[in-house]
């Protein structure tokens, strides 16, 4: 049996010079095979690194970057250099450095480059100026990729990875041109095809492995965060299929619909219509049909107030908002409902309404004039006595007006100055005698007035309360 190399040389003797040049110069099969082995080894090592990545997620990004730099520096050491000519070696270290910087930032890229430089120096193959320049450019290119693309997204897309592979090919070609003598045309030509083919391919494949791993971790973290938010949310969340059958609830929903004094009951598998009043379900079903027919998200977030219905038949007020779950073709596959129990709010509203009714009753029953003003001196509320003394038919006619609408300007100005002093200092006016309005109380009328500041829950003055008692007859 003849030697394969001898057979190849013998066979090529009968070929044209162009074919011989393509087979023996542009396509150095032996070197191409060794570079391919390097690439496969690098892919295997990258895959092993992804097995550790879930454990590294517990660390800060800075620590993860340092660990990534150490790992990828080790990867660059184990790669076997491939000799194309005496003194002309190639390996996949440029790919390793660019990938480390592109996925781990400047820390990972710098550490990988330093480990590579140190190892090459120990081997005695360090062409310091050129090697240092190329490795620095590799780190810079990877960091640029990281800040330009990676830091803004959870992972790279295919176009990003193609750019990454192209960068490694350009840097490797630059390094080859700078380290090989200009008269060694055949040696330069023999490196072009491996560089243009394997380096972009290596960048794409290794980047794809790391991207898929980053995407997996991102989705796992997103799912974990979403599940935690769902479990701890004080608002209820219900997910249904396209027909309204419940597929998922959170603990707040289960507590909301459980019978008083009983453990929460799981609603999964039941129909949403069993847990809202009939009128609300009609509205919800109409909204669901419209969302399906329109095939748009413009109707998302439809909200309404409904009555929630517990298994024992008891009801409670409920605020409900809904949105669709769609597939990649925008077809509705389910619905999400956000629920909020309005029981406490309704009770608070009823308490406030009762208190206002009581206050209104007391104010209207008092024989003296009673009023509330804002900081601009405008009436916010008044009783019938005030309206009568100011010449208005009802208290509502007084709302929004000031003393200047009822009193002579000089008298209204005095009242306004007194009130602004109360608002500014917080000091009340108590039992001050003031002239009354002649048009309603007659000439020489007098009113005993008290004005005190009105404060909010923070203690800030937001207006004043005034009480006036007609003392004309006493005077």
PDB file of N, CA and C in Angstrom, residues 348-349 352 355-356 453-463:
ATOM      1  N   UNK A 348     -65.214  51.245  53.376  1.00  0.00           N
ATOM      2  CA  UNK A 348     -64.680  52.578  53.656  1.00  0.00           C
ATOM      3  C   UNK A 348     -65.524  53.647  52.985  1.00  0.00           C
ATOM      4  N   UNK A 349     -65.916  53.382  51.735  1.00  0.00           N
ATOM      5  CA  UNK A 349     -66.763  54.345  51.032  1.00  0.00           C
ATOM      6  C   UNK A 349     -68.097  54.530  51.744  1.00  0.00           C
ATOM      7  N   UNK A 352     -67.505  56.598  54.902  1.00  0.00           N
ATOM      8  CA  UNK A 352     -67.321  58.017  54.560  1.00  0.00           C
ATOM      9  C   UNK A 352     -68.648  58.647  54.164  1.00  0.00           C
ATOM     10  N   UNK A 355     -70.609  59.274  57.277  1.00  0.00           N
ATOM     11  CA  UNK A 355     -70.052  60.394  58.033  1.00  0.00           C
ATOM     12  C   UNK A 355     -70.390  61.726  57.369  1.00  0.00           C
ATOM     13  N   UNK A 356     -70.322  61.764  56.049  1.00  0.00           N
ATOM     14  CA  UNK A 356     -70.683  62.995  55.346  1.00  0.00           C
ATOM     15  C   UNK A 356     -72.165  63.322  55.526  1.00  0.00           C
ATOM     16  N   UNK A 453     -58.162  77.126  61.433  1.00  0.00           N
ATOM     17  CA  UNK A 453     -57.541  76.458  60.265  1.00  0.00           C
ATOM     18  C   UNK A 453     -58.002  75.006  60.133  1.00  0.00           C
ATOM     19  N   UNK A 454     -58.123  74.569  58.882  1.00  0.00           N
ATOM     20  CA  UNK A 454     -58.475  73.179  58.561  1.00  0.00           C
ATOM     21  C   UNK A 454     -57.206  72.479  58.066  1.00  0.00           C
ATOM     22  N   UNK A 455     -56.856  71.378  58.693  1.00  0.00           N
ATOM     23  CA  UNK A 455     -55.603  70.678  58.383  1.00  0.00           C
ATOM     24  C   UNK A 455     -55.884  69.277  57.814  1.00  0.00           C
ATOM     25  N   UNK A 456     -54.918  68.812  56.989  1.00  0.00           N
ATOM     26  CA  UNK A 456     -55.019  67.443  56.485  1.00  0.00           C
ATOM     27  C   UNK A 456     -54.341  66.491  57.455  1.00  0.00           C
ATOM     28  N   UNK A 457     -54.216  65.218  57.048  1.00  0.00           N
ATOM     29  CA  UNK A 457     -53.669  64.217  57.959  1.00  0.00           C
ATOM     30  C   UNK A 457     -52.194  64.448  58.262  1.00  0.00           C
ATOM     31  N   UNK A 458     -51.511  65.229  57.419  1.00  0.00           N
ATOM     32  CA  UNK A 458     -50.102  65.530  57.649  1.00  0.00           C
ATOM     33  C   UNK A 458     -49.901  66.811  58.463  1.00  0.00           C
ATOM     34  N   UNK A 459     -50.990  67.439  58.835  1.00  0.00           N
ATOM     35  CA  UNK A 459     -50.893  68.664  59.613  1.00  0.00           C
ATOM     36  C   UNK A 459     -50.775  69.916  58.787  1.00  0.00           C
ATOM     37  N   UNK A 460     -50.816  69.800  57.462  1.00  0.00           N
ATOM     38  CA  UNK A 460     -50.725  70.970  56.593  1.00  0.00           C
ATOM     39  C   UNK A 460     -52.083  71.663  56.510  1.00  0.00           C
ATOM     40  N   UNK A 461     -52.064  72.997  56.509  1.00  0.00           N
ATOM     41  CA  UNK A 461     -53.309  73.765  56.435  1.00  0.00           C
ATOM     42  C   UNK A 461     -53.826  73.757  54.999  1.00  0.00           C
ATOM     43  N   UNK A 462     -55.064  73.326  54.826  1.00  0.00           N
ATOM     44  CA  UNK A 462     -55.660  73.244  53.494  1.00  0.00           C
ATOM     45  C   UNK A 462     -56.885  74.141  53.359  1.00  0.00           C
ATOM     46  N   UNK A 463     -57.228  74.881  54.401  1.00  0.00           N
ATOM     47  CA  UNK A 463     -58.390  75.757  54.349  1.00  0.00           C
ATOM     48  C   UNK A 463     -58.772  76.196  55.756  1.00  0.00           C
TER      49      UNK A 463
END
